[in-house]
PDB file of C-alpha atoms in Angstrom:
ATOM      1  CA  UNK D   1      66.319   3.673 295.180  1.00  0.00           C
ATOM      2  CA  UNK D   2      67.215   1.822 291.407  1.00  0.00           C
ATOM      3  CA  UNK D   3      65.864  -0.849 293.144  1.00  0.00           C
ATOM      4  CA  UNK D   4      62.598   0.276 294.365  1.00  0.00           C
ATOM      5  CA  UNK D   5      61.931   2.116 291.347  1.00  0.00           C
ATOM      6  CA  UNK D   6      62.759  -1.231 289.441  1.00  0.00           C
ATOM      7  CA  UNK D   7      60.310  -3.385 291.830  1.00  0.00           C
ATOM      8  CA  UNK D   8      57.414  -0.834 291.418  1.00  0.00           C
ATOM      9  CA  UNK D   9      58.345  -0.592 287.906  1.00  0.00           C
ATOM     10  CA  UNK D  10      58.437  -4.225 287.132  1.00  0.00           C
ATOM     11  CA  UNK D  11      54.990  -4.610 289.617  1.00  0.00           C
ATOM     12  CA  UNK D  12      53.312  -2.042 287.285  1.00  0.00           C
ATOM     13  CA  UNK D  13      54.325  -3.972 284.398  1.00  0.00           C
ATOM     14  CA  UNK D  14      53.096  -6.717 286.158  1.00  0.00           C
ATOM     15  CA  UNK D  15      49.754  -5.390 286.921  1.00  0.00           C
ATOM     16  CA  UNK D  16      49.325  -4.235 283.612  1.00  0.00           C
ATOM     17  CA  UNK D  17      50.429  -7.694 281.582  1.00  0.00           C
ATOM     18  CA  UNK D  18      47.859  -9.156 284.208  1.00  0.00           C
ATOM     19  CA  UNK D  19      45.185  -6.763 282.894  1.00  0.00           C
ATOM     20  CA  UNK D  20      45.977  -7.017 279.692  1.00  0.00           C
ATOM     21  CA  UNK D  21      45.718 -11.111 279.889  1.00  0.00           C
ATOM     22  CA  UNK D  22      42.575 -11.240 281.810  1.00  0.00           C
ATOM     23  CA  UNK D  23      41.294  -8.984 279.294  1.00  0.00           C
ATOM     24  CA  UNK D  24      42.784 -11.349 276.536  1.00  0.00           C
ATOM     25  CA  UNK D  25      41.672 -14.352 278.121  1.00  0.00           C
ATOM     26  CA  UNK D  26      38.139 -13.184 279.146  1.00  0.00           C
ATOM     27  CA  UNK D  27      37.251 -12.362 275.334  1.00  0.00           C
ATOM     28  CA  UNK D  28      38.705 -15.875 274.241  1.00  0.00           C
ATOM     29  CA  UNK D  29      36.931 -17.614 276.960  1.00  0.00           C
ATOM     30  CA  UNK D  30      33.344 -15.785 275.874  1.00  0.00           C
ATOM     31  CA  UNK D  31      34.282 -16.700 271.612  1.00  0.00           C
ATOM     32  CA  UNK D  32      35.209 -20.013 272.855  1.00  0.00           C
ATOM     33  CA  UNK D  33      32.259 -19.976 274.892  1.00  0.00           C
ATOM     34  CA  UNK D  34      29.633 -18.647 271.881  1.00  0.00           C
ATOM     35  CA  UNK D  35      31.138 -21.315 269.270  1.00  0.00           C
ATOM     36  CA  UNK D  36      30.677 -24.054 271.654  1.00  0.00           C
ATOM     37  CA  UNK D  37      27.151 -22.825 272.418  1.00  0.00           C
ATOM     38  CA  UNK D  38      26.355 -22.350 268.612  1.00  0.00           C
ATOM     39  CA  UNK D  39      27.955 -25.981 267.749  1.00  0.00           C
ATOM     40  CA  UNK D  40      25.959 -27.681 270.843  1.00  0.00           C
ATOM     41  CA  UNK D  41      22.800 -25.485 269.253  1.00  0.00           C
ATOM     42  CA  UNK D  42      23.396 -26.341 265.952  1.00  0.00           C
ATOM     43  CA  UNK D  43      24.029 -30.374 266.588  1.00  0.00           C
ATOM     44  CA  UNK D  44      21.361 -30.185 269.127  1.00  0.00           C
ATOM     45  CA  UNK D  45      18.712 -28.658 266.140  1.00  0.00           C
ATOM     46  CA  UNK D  46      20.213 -31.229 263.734  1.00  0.00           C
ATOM     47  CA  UNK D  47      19.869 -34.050 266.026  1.00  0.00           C
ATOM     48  CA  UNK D  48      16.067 -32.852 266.559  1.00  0.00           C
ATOM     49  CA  UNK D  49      15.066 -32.848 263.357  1.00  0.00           C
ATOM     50  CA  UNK D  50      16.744 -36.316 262.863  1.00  0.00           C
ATOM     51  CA  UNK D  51      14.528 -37.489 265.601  1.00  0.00           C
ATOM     52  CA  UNK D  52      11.591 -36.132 264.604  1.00  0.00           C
ATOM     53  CA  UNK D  53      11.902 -37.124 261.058  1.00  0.00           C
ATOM     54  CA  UNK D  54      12.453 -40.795 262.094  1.00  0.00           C
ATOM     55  CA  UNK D  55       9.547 -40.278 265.148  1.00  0.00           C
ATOM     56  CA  UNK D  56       6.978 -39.204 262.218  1.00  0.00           C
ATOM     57  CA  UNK D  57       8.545 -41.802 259.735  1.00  0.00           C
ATOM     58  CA  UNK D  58       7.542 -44.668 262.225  1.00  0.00           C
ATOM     59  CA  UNK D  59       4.500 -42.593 262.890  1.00  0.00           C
ATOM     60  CA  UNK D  60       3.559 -42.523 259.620  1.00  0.00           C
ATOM     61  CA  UNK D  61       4.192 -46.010 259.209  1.00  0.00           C
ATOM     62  CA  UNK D  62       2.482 -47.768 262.082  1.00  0.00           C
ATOM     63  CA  UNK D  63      -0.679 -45.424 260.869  1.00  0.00           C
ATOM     64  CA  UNK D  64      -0.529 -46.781 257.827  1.00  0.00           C
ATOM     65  CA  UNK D  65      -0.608 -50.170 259.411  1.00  0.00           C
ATOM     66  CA  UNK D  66      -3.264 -49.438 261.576  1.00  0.00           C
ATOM     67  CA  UNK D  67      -5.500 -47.922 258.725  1.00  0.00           C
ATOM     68  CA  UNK D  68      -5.083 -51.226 256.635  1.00  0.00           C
ATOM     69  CA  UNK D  69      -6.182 -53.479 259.231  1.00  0.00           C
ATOM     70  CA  UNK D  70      -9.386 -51.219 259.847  1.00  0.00           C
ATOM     71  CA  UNK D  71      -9.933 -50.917 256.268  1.00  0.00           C
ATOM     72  CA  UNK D  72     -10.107 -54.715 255.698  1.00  0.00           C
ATOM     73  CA  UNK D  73     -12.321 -54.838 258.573  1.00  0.00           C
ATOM     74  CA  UNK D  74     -14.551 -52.174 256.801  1.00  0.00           C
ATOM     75  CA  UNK D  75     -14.337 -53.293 253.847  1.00  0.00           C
ATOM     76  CA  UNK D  76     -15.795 -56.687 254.696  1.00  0.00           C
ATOM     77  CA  UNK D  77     -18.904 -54.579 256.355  1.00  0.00           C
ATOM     78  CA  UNK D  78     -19.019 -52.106 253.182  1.00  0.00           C
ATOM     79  CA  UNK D  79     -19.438 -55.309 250.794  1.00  0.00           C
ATOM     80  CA  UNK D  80     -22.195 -56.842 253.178  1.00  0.00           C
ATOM     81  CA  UNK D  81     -24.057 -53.324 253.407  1.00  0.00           C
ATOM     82  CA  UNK D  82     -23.535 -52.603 249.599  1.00  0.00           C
ATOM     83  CA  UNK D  83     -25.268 -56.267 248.765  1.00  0.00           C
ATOM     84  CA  UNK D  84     -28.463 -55.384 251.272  1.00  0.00           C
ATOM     85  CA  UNK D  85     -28.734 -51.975 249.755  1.00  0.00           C
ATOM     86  CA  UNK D  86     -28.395 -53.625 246.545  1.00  0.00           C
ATOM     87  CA  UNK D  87     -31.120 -55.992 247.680  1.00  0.00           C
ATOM     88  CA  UNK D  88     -33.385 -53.279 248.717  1.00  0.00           C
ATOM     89  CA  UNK D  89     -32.977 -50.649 245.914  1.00  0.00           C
ATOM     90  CA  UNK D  90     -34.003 -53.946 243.714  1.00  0.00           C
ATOM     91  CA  UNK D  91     -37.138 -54.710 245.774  1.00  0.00           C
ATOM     92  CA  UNK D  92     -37.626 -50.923 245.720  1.00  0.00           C
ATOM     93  CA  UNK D  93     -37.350 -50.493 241.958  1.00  0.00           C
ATOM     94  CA  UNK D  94     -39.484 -53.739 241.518  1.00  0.00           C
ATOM     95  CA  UNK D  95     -42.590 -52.035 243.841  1.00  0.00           C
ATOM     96  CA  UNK D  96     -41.953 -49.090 242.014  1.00  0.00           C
ATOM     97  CA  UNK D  97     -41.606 -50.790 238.343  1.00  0.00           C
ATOM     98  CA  UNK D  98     -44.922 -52.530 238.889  1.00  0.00           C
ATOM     99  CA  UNK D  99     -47.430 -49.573 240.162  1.00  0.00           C
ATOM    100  CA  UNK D 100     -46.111 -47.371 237.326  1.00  0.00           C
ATOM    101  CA  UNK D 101     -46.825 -49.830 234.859  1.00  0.00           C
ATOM    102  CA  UNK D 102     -50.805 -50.008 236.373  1.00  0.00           C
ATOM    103  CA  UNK D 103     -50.492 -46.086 236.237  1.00  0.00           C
ATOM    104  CA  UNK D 104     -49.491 -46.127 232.690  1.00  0.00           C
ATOM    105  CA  UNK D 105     -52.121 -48.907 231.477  1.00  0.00           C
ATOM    106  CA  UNK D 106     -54.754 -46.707 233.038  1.00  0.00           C
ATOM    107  CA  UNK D 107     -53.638 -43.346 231.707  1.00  0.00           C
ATOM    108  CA  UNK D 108     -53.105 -44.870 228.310  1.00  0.00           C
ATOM    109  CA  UNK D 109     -56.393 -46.102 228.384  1.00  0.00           C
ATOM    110  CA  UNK D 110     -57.796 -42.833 229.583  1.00  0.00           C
ATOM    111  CA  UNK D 111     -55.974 -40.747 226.397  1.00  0.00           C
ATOM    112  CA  UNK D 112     -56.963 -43.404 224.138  1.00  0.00           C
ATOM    113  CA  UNK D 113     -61.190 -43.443 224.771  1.00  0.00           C
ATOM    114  CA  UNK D 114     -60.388 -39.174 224.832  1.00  0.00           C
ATOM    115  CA  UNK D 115     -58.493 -39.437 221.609  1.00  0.00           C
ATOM    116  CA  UNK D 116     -61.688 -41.780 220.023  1.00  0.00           C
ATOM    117  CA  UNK D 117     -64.632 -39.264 221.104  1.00  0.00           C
ATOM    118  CA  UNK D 118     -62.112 -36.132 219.520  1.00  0.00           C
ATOM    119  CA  UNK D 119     -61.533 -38.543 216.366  1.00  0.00           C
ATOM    120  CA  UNK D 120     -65.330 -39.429 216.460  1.00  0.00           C
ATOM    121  CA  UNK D 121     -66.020 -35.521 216.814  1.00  0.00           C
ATOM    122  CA  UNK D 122     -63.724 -34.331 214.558  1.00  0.00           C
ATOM    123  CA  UNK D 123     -64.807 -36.859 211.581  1.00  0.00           C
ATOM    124  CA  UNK D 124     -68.753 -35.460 212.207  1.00  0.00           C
ATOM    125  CA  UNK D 125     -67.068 -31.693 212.034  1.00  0.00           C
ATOM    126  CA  UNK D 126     -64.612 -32.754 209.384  1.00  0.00           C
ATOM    127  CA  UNK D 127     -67.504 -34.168 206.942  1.00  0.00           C
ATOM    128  CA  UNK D 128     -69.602 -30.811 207.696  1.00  0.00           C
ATOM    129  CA  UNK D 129     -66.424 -28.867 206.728  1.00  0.00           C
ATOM    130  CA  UNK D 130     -66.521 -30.783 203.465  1.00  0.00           C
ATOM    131  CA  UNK D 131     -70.282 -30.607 203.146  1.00  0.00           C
ATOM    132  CA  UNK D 132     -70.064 -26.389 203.210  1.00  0.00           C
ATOM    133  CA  UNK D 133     -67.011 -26.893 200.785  1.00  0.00           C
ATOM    134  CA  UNK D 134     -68.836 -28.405 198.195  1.00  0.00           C
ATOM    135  CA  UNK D 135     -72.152 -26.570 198.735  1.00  0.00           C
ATOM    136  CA  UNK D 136     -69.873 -23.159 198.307  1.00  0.00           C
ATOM    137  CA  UNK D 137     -68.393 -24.784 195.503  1.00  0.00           C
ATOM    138  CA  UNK D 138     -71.446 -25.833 193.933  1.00  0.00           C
ATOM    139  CA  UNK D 139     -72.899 -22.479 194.445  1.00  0.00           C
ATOM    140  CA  UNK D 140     -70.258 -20.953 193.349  1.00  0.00           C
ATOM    141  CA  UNK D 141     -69.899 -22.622 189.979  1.00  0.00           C
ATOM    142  CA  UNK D 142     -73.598 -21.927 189.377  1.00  0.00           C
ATOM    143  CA  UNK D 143     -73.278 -17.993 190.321  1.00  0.00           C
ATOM    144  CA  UNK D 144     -70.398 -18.337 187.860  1.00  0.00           C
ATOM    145  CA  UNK D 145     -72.771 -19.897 185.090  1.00  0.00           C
ATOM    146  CA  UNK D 146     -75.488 -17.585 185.871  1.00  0.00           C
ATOM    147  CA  UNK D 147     -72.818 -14.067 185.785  1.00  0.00           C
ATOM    148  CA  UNK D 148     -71.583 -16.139 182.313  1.00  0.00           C
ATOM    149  CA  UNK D 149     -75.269 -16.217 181.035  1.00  0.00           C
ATOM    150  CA  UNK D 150     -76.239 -12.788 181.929  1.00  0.00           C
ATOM    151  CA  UNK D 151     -72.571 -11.286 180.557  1.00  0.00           C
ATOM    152  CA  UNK D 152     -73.780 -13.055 176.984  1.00  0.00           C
ATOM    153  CA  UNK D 153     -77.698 -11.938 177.188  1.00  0.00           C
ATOM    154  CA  UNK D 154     -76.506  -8.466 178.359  1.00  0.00           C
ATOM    155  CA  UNK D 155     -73.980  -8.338 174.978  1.00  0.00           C
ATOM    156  CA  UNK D 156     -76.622  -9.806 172.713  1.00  0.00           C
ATOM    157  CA  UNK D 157     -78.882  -6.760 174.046  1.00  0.00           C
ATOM    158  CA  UNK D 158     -75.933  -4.182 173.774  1.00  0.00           C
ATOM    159  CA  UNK D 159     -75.233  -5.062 170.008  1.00  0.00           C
ATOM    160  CA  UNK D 160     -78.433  -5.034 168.910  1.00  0.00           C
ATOM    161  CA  UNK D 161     -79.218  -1.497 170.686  1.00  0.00           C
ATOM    162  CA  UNK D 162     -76.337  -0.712 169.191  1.00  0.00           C
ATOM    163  CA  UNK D 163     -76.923  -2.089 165.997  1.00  0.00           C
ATOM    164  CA  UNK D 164     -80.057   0.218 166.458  1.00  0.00           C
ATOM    165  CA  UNK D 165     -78.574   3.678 167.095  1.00  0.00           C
ATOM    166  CA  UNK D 166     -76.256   2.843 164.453  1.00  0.00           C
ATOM    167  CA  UNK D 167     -79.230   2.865 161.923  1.00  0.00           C
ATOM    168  CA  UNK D 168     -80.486   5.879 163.527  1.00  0.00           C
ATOM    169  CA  UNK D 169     -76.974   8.245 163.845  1.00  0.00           C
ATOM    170  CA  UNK D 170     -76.695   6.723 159.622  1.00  0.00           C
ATOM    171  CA  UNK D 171     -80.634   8.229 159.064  1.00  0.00           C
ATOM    172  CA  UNK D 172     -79.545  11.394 161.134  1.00  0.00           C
ATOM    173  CA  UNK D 173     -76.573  12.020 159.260  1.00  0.00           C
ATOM    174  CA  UNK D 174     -78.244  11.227 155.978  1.00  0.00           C
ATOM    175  CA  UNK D 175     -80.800  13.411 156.784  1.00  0.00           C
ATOM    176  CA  UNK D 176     -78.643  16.473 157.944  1.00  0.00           C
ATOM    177  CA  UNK D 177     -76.474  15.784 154.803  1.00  0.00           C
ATOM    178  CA  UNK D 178     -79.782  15.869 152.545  1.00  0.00           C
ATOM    179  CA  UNK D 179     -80.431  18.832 154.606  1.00  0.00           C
ATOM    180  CA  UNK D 180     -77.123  20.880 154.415  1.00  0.00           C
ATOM    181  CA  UNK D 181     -77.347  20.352 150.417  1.00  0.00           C
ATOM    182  CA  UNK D 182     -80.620  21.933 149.928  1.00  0.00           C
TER     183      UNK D 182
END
């Protein structure tokens, strides 16, 4: 009985150390299994961007290549189209130059035979503006001489009225001073 007791012992034992290691050996098979798939992930991103930083380097590159050559291509066209342009604008500007100078001759002469009948006009106004000056200041002057004459003639006639009353208000008081004495 020792015996079977020991075999079903030790077979329990067994089972359970065969548990326990599957157990043990399933988690270190799925962390061995997550770090390899992170390192493959993480070399696999790094190799990526590696390649795509070269990809868009060359991209970048052979752009740049191809730009240049079409540039000096359109460059060529660009100087040929700027010198017609060129050619035009002066041929333009010319045309233009020209009837704007024919425009200005005739508005110039226009202003000027306007400005000669307002000079001629305002000379014939200007001389009657000087005419009524003097004549007011002529007229003036001689109201002036006349007030002058009439302020003297209009003294000479107050003194002697006065001159007059005085010999009067002298017989008066005489008279009244005879008078009061009597």
């Amino acid at each position: 009985q020792f015996t079977r007791t020991r075999t079903a012992v030790v077979k329990l034992q067994s089972c359970v150390r065969m548990y326990q290691a599957r157990r043990n050996y399933s988690r270190v098979k799925s962390a061995t299994v997550m770090l390899q798939a992170f390192s493959r992930g993480y070399n696999a991103r790094k190799r990526y961007s590696q390649t795509r930083a070269a990809i868009i380097s060359l991209q970048a590159f052979t752009r740049g290549y191809l730009a240049r050559r079409l540039y000096a291509k359109i460059r060529s066209v660009v100087t040929i189209q700027a010198l017609v342009r060129g050619y035009q604008a002066r041929k333009h500007y010319s045309g233009i130059k020209a009837s704007t100078i024919v425009l200005q001759a005739y508005t110039r002469g226009d202003l000027a035979r306007k400005q000669y009948v307002r000079d001629r006009t305002s000379v014939g106004t200007s001389q009657a503006v000087v005419r009524g000056f003097l004549a007011r200041r002529r007229f003036t002057r001689a109201k002036a001489a006349v007030l002058t004459i009439q302020k003297y003639t209009r003294g000479c006639q107050a003194r002697r009225y006065y001159r007059k009353m005085k010999a009067a208000t002298t017989i008066q008081a005489y008279t009244r001073g005879y008078l009061a004495r009597q």
